[in-house]
CSV table of N, CA and C in Angstrom, one decimal:
chain,number,residue,atom,x,y,z
A,1,MET,N,1.0,11.9,11.8
A,1,MET,CA,0.7,11.7,10.4
A,1,MET,C,2.0,11.7,9.7
A,2,GLY,N,2.0,11.6,8.4
A,2,GLY,CA,3.2,11.6,7.6
A,2,GLY,C,3.4,10.2,7.0
A,3,HIS,N,4.4,10.1,6.1
A,3,HIS,CA,4.7,8.9,5.5
A,3,HIS,C,5.2,7.9,6.5
A,4,LYS,N,5.1,6.6,6.2
A,4,LYS,CA,5.6,5.6,7.1
A,4,LYS,C,6.7,4.8,6.4
A,5,VAL,N,7.6,4.3,7.2
A,5,VAL,CA,8.6,3.3,6.8
A,5,VAL,C,8.2,2.1,7.6
A,6,VAL,N,8.2,0.9,6.9
A,6,VAL,CA,7.7,-0.3,7.4
A,6,VAL,C,8.7,-1.4,7.2
A,7,CYS,N,8.9,-2.2,8.3
A,7,CYS,CA,9.7,-3.4,8.2
A,7,CYS,C,8.7,-4.6,8.2
A,8,LEU,N,8.5,-5.3,7.1
A,8,LEU,CA,7.6,-6.3,7.0
A,8,LEU,C,8.0,-7.6,7.7
A,9,ASP,N,9.3,-7.7,8.0
A,9,ASP,CA,9.8,-8.9,8.7
A,9,ASP,C,9.6,-8.7,10.2
A,10,CYS,N,9.9,-7.5,10.7
A,10,CYS,CA,9.8,-7.3,12.2
A,10,CYS,C,8.4,-6.7,12.6
A,11,LYS,N,7.6,-6.4,11.6
A,11,LYS,CA,6.2,-5.8,11.8
A,11,LYS,C,6.3,-4.5,12.6
A,12,LYS,N,7.2,-3.7,12.1
A,12,LYS,CA,7.3,-2.3,12.8
A,12,LYS,C,7.1,-1.3,11.7
A,13,SER,N,6.6,-0.1,12.2
A,13,SER,CA,6.5,1.0,11.3
A,13,SER,C,6.8,2.3,12.1
A,14,PHE,N,7.4,3.3,11.4
A,14,PHE,CA,7.7,4.5,12.0
A,14,PHE,C,7.3,5.7,11.0
A,15,SER,N,6.9,6.8,11.6
A,15,SER,CA,6.5,7.9,10.8
A,15,SER,C,7.8,8.6,10.3
A,16,GLN,N,7.7,9.1,9.0
A,16,GLN,CA,8.9,9.7,8.5
A,16,GLN,C,8.7,11.2,8.1
A,17,GLY,N,7.6,11.7,8.5
A,17,GLY,CA,7.3,13.1,8.1
A,17,GLY,C,6.4,13.3,6.9
A,18,THR,N,6.2,14.5,6.5
A,18,THR,CA,5.2,14.8,5.5
A,18,THR,C,5.8,15.1,4.2
A,19,ASP,N,7.1,15.3,4.1
A,19,ASP,CA,7.7,15.7,2.8
A,19,ASP,C,8.2,14.5,2.0
A,20,PHE,N,7.4,14.0,1.1
A,20,PHE,CA,7.7,12.8,0.4
A,20,PHE,C,9.0,13.0,-0.5
A,21,ASN,N,9.3,14.2,-0.9
A,21,ASN,CA,10.4,14.5,-1.7
A,21,ASN,C,11.7,14.5,-0.9
A,22,ASP,N,11.6,14.6,0.4
A,22,ASP,CA,12.8,14.7,1.3
A,22,ASP,C,12.9,13.4,2.1
A,23,ARG,N,12.5,12.3,1.5
A,23,ARG,CA,12.5,11.0,2.3
A,23,ARG,C,13.9,10.5,2.3
A,24,LYS,N,14.1,9.7,3.3
A,24,LYS,CA,15.4,9.1,3.5
A,24,LYS,C,15.3,7.6,3.5
A,25,GLU,N,16.3,6.9,3.0
A,25,GLU,CA,16.3,5.4,3.0
A,25,GLU,C,16.4,5.0,4.4
A,26,ALA,N,15.6,4.1,4.8
A,26,ALA,CA,15.6,3.6,6.2
A,26,ALA,C,15.9,2.1,6.3
A,27,THR,N,16.6,1.8,7.3
A,27,THR,CA,16.9,0.4,7.6
A,27,THR,C,16.2,0.1,9.0
A,28,CYS,N,15.8,-1.1,9.1
A,28,CYS,CA,15.1,-1.5,10.3
A,28,CYS,C,16.1,-1.5,11.5
A,29,PRO,N,15.8,-0.9,12.6
A,29,PRO,CA,16.7,-0.9,13.7
A,29,PRO,C,16.9,-2.3,14.4
A,30,ASP,N,16.0,-3.2,14.1
A,30,ASP,CA,16.1,-4.6,14.7
A,30,ASP,C,16.9,-5.6,13.8
A,31,CYS,N,16.4,-5.7,12.5
A,31,CYS,CA,17.0,-6.7,11.6
A,31,CYS,C,18.0,-6.1,10.6
A,32,GLY,N,18.0,-4.8,10.4
A,32,GLY,CA,19.0,-4.1,9.5
A,32,GLY,C,18.6,-4.2,8.1
A,33,LYS,N,17.4,-4.8,7.7
A,33,LYS,CA,17.0,-4.8,6.3
A,33,LYS,C,16.3,-3.5,5.9
A,34,PRO,N,16.3,-3.2,4.6
A,34,PRO,CA,15.7,-2.0,4.1
A,34,PRO,C,14.2,-2.0,4.5
A,35,MET,N,13.7,-0.8,4.8
A,35,MET,CA,12.3,-0.7,5.2
A,35,MET,C,11.5,-0.1,3.9
A,36,THR,N,10.2,-0.4,3.9
A,36,THR,CA,9.4,0.0,2.7
A,36,THR,C,8.7,1.3,3.1
A,37,LEU,N,8.7,2.3,2.1
A,37,LEU,CA,8.1,3.6,2.3
A,37,LEU,C,6.6,3.5,1.8
A,38,LEU,N,5.7,3.9,2.7
A,38,LEU,CA,4.3,3.8,2.4
A,38,LEU,C,3.7,5.2,2.7
A,39,PRO,N,2.6,5.6,2.0
A,39,PRO,CA,2.0,6.9,2.2
A,39,PRO,C,1.3,7.0,3.6
A,40,HIS,N,0.9,8.2,3.9
A,40,HIS,CA,0.3,8.4,5.2
A,40,HIS,C,-1.0,7.7,5.4
A,41,ARG,N,-1.7,7.3,4.4
A,41,ARG,CA,-3.0,6.6,4.5
A,41,ARG,C,-2.8,5.2,5.0
A,42,PHE,N,-1.6,4.6,5.0
A,42,PHE,CA,-1.4,3.3,5.5
A,42,PHE,C,-1.5,3.3,7.0
A,43,ARG,N,-2.3,2.4,7.5
A,43,ARG,CA,-2.5,2.2,9.0
A,43,ARG,C,-2.0,0.8,9.4
A,44,PRO,N,-0.8,0.8,10.0
A,44,PRO,CA,-0.2,-0.5,10.3
A,44,PRO,C,-1.0,-1.3,11.3
A,45,PRO,N,-1.1,-2.6,11.1
A,45,PRO,CA,-1.8,-3.5,12.0
A,45,PRO,C,-1.0,-3.6,13.3
A,46,LYS,N,-1.5,-4.1,14.4
A,46,LYS,CA,-0.8,-4.3,15.6
A,46,LYS,C,0.2,-5.4,15.3
A,47,LYS,N,1.3,-5.4,16.0
A,47,LYS,CA,2.4,-6.3,15.8
A,47,LYS,C,2.0,-7.8,16.0
A,48,THR,N,0.9,-8.0,16.8
A,48,THR,CA,0.4,-9.4,17.0
A,48,THR,C,-0.5,-9.9,16.0
A,49,GLU,N,-1.0,-9.0,15.1
A,49,GLU,CA,-1.9,-9.4,14.0
A,49,GLU,C,-1.2,-9.9,12.8
A,50,ASP,N,-0.8,-11.2,13.0
A,50,ASP,CA,0.1,-11.8,11.9
A,50,ASP,C,-0.7,-11.9,10.6
A,51,LYS,N,-1.9,-12.3,10.6
A,51,LYS,CA,-2.6,-12.4,9.3
A,51,LYS,C,-2.8,-11.1,8.6
A,52,LYS,N,-3.0,-10.0,9.3
A,52,LYS,CA,-3.1,-8.7,8.6
A,52,LYS,C,-1.7,-8.3,8.1
A,53,TRP,N,-0.6,-8.6,8.8
A,53,TRP,CA,0.7,-8.3,8.3
A,53,TRP,C,1.0,-9.2,7.0
A,54,GLU,N,0.5,-10.4,7.0
A,54,GLU,CA,0.7,-11.3,5.8
A,54,GLU,C,0.0,-10.6,4.6
A,55,THR,N,-1.2,-10.0,4.9
A,55,THR,CA,-1.9,-9.4,3.8
A,55,THR,C,-1.2,-8.2,3.3
A,56,VAL,N,-0.7,-7.3,4.2
A,56,VAL,CA,0.1,-6.2,3.8
A,56,VAL,C,1.3,-6.6,3.0
A,57,LYS,N,2.0,-7.6,3.4
A,57,LYS,CA,3.2,-8.0,2.7
A,57,LYS,C,2.8,-8.5,1.3
A,58,PHE,N,1.7,-9.3,1.2
A,58,PHE,CA,1.2,-9.8,-0.1
A,58,PHE,C,0.9,-8.6,-1.1
A,59,LEU,N,0.2,-7.6,-0.5
A,59,LEU,CA,-0.2,-6.5,-1.4
A,59,LEU,C,1.0,-5.7,-1.9
A,60,ILE,N,2.0,-5.5,-1.0
A,60,ILE,CA,3.2,-4.8,-1.4
A,60,ILE,C,4.0,-5.6,-2.4
A,61,GLU,N,4.1,-6.9,-2.2
A,61,GLU,CA,4.9,-7.7,-3.2
A,61,GLU,C,4.2,-7.7,-4.5
A,62,ASN,N,2.9,-7.4,-4.6
A,62,ASN,CA,2.2,-7.4,-5.9
A,62,ASN,C,2.0,-6.0,-6.4
A,63,GLY,N,2.7,-5.0,-5.9
A,63,GLY,CA,2.8,-3.6,-6.4
A,63,GLY,C,1.7,-2.7,-5.8
A,64,PHE,N,1.1,-3.1,-4.8
A,64,PHE,CA,0.1,-2.2,-4.1
A,64,PHE,C,0.7,-1.6,-2.9
A,65,TYR,N,1.2,-0.4,-3.0
A,65,TYR,CA,1.9,0.3,-1.9
A,65,TYR,C,0.9,1.3,-1.2
A,66,TYR,N,-0.3,0.9,-1.1
A,66,TYR,CA,-1.4,1.7,-0.5
A,66,TYR,C,-1.5,3.1,-1.1
A,67,GLN,N,-1.3,3.1,-2.5
A,67,GLN,CA,-1.6,4.2,-3.3
A,67,GLN,C,-3.1,4.2,-3.5
A,68,HIS,N,-3.7,5.3,-4.1
A,68,HIS,CA,-5.1,5.3,-4.4
A,68,HIS,C,-5.4,4.3,-5.5
A,69,ILE,N,-6.4,3.5,-5.3
A,69,ILE,CA,-6.9,2.5,-6.3
A,69,ILE,C,-8.4,2.9,-6.6
A,70,TYR,N,-8.7,2.9,-7.9
A,70,TYR,CA,-10.1,3.3,-8.3
A,70,TYR,C,-10.8,2.2,-9.0
A,71,GLU,N,-12.1,2.1,-8.8
A,71,GLU,CA,-13.0,1.1,-9.4
A,71,GLU,C,-12.9,1.3,-10.9
A,72,SER,N,-12.9,2.6,-11.4
A,72,SER,CA,-13.0,2.9,-12.8
A,72,SER,C,-12.0,3.9,-13.2
A,73,VAL,N,-11.2,3.6,-14.2
A,73,VAL,CA,-10.2,4.6,-14.7
A,73,VAL,C,-10.4,4.6,-16.2
A,74,THR,N,-10.8,5.8,-16.7
A,74,THR,CA,-11.1,5.9,-18.2
A,74,THR,C,-10.4,7.1,-18.7
A,75,LYS,N,-10.0,7.1,-20.0
A,75,LYS,CA,-9.5,8.2,-20.7
A,75,LYS,C,-10.6,8.9,-21.4
A,76,THR,N,-10.6,10.2,-21.4
A,76,THR,CA,-11.6,11.0,-22.1
A,76,THR,C,-11.0,11.4,-23.4
A,77,LEU,N,-11.8,12.1,-24.2
A,77,LEU,CA,-11.4,12.5,-25.6
A,77,LEU,C,-10.3,13.6,-25.5
A,78,ASN,N,-10.3,14.4,-24.5
A,78,ASN,CA,-9.3,15.5,-24.5
A,78,ASN,C,-8.0,15.1,-23.8
A,79,GLY,N,-7.8,13.8,-23.6
A,79,GLY,CA,-6.5,13.3,-23.0
A,79,GLY,C,-6.5,13.3,-21.5
A,80,PHE,N,-7.6,13.7,-20.9
A,80,PHE,CA,-7.7,13.6,-19.4
A,80,PHE,C,-8.1,12.2,-19.0
A,81,THR,N,-7.6,11.9,-17.8
A,81,THR,CA,-8.0,10.6,-17.2
A,81,THR,C,-9.0,10.8,-16.2
A,82,LYS,N,-10.1,10.0,-16.2
A,82,LYS,CA,-11.1,10.1,-15.2
A,82,LYS,C,-11.1,9.0,-14.2
A,83,TYR,N,-11.0,9.3,-12.9
A,83,TYR,CA,-10.9,8.3,-11.9
A,83,TYR,C,-12.3,8.3,-11.1
A,84,GLU,N,-12.8,7.2,-10.9
A,84,GLU,CA,-14.1,7.1,-10.2
A,84,GLU,C,-14.1,6.0,-9.1
A,85,ASN,N,-14.7,6.3,-8.0
A,85,ASN,CA,-14.9,5.3,-6.9
A,85,ASN,C,-13.6,4.8,-6.3
A,86,LEU,N,-13.1,5.5,-5.3
A,86,LEU,CA,-11.9,5.0,-4.6
A,86,LEU,C,-12.2,3.7,-3.9
A,87,VAL,N,-11.3,2.7,-4.1
A,87,VAL,CA,-11.5,1.4,-3.5
A,87,VAL,C,-10.7,1.2,-2.2
A,88,PRO,N,-11.3,0.7,-1.2
A,88,PRO,CA,-10.6,0.5,0.1
A,88,PRO,C,-9.7,-0.8,-0.1
A,89,TYR,N,-8.6,-0.8,0.7
A,89,TYR,CA,-7.7,-1.9,0.7
A,89,TYR,C,-8.3,-3.0,1.5
A,90,PRO,N,-8.1,-4.3,1.1
A,90,PRO,CA,-8.5,-5.4,1.9
A,90,PRO,C,-7.7,-5.6,3.1
A,91,ASP,N,-8.3,-6.3,4.1
A,91,ASP,CA,-7.5,-6.6,5.3
A,91,ASP,C,-7.4,-8.1,5.6
A,92,ASN,N,-7.7,-8.9,4.6
A,92,ASN,CA,-7.5,-10.4,4.8
A,92,ASN,C,-6.9,-10.9,3.5
A,93,ILE,N,-6.2,-12.0,3.5
A,93,ILE,CA,-5.5,-12.5,2.4
A,93,ILE,C,-6.4,-13.0,1.2
A,94,ARG,N,-7.6,-13.6,1.6
A,94,ARG,CA,-8.5,-14.0,0.5
A,94,ARG,C,-9.0,-12.8,-0.3
A,95,ASP,N,-9.4,-11.7,0.4
A,95,ASP,CA,-9.9,-10.5,-0.4
A,95,ASP,C,-8.7,-9.9,-1.1
A,96,ALA,N,-7.5,-10.0,-0.5
A,96,ALA,CA,-6.3,-9.4,-1.1
A,96,ALA,C,-6.0,-10.0,-2.5
A,97,LYS,N,-6.2,-11.3,-2.5
A,97,LYS,CA,-5.9,-12.0,-3.8
A,97,LYS,C,-6.9,-11.6,-4.9
A,98,GLU,N,-8.1,-11.4,-4.5
A,98,GLU,CA,-9.1,-10.9,-5.5
A,98,GLU,C,-8.8,-9.5,-5.9
A,99,PHE,N,-8.4,-8.7,-4.9
A,99,PHE,CA,-8.1,-7.3,-5.1
A,99,PHE,C,-6.9,-7.2,-6.1
A,100,VAL,N,-5.8,-7.9,-5.9
A,100,VAL,CA,-4.7,-7.9,-6.8
A,100,VAL,C,-5.1,-8.3,-8.2
A,101,GLU,N,-5.8,-9.3,-8.4
A,101,GLU,CA,-6.3,-9.8,-9.7
A,101,GLU,C,-7.1,-8.7,-10.4
A,102,ARG,N,-8.0,-8.2,-9.6
A,102,ARG,CA,-9.0,-7.2,-10.2
A,102,ARG,C,-8.3,-5.9,-10.6
A,103,TYR,N,-7.4,-5.4,-9.8
A,103,TYR,CA,-6.8,-4.1,-10.0
A,103,TYR,C,-5.4,-4.1,-10.4
A,104,LYS,N,-4.9,-5.2,-11.0
A,104,LYS,CA,-3.5,-5.4,-11.4
A,104,LYS,C,-3.0,-4.3,-12.4
A,105,ASN,N,-3.9,-3.8,-13.1
A,105,ASN,CA,-3.5,-2.7,-14.1
A,105,ASN,C,-3.1,-1.4,-13.4
A,106,GLN,N,-3.5,-1.3,-12.1
A,106,GLN,CA,-3.2,-0.1,-11.3
A,106,GLN,C,-2.0,-0.3,-10.3
A,107,ALA,N,-1.4,-1.5,-10.4
A,107,ALA,CA,-0.3,-1.8,-9.5
A,107,ALA,C,1.0,-1.0,-9.9
A,108,ARG,N,1.9,-0.7,-9.0
A,108,ARG,CA,3.1,-0.1,-9.4
A,108,ARG,C,4.0,-1.2,-10.0
A,109,LYS,N,4.7,-0.8,-11.0
A,109,LYS,CA,5.6,-1.8,-11.7
A,109,LYS,C,6.9,-1.9,-11.1
């Protein structure tokens, strides 16, 4: 378990430990490009699952780094934010396009 660093070009991922504050910049050992840091909940597809990797890349390019996404996010009167119904990440490109459009307000900037 722990955070993952992922190379979207080589379709490789490595665990980086559990301390998110002590993360290191990582470069891919194969291609030398910077790797993307993702949380522990990310489960990388098999290297041969090209369509799933295409979906992962599309989601990350649109600001979805496998952070929690909620069906409903509302602000209450006391300034508290209420989060309801955790949404699962899609595993195909068609669903990913709908996901990005529907939850774009929760994407990382």
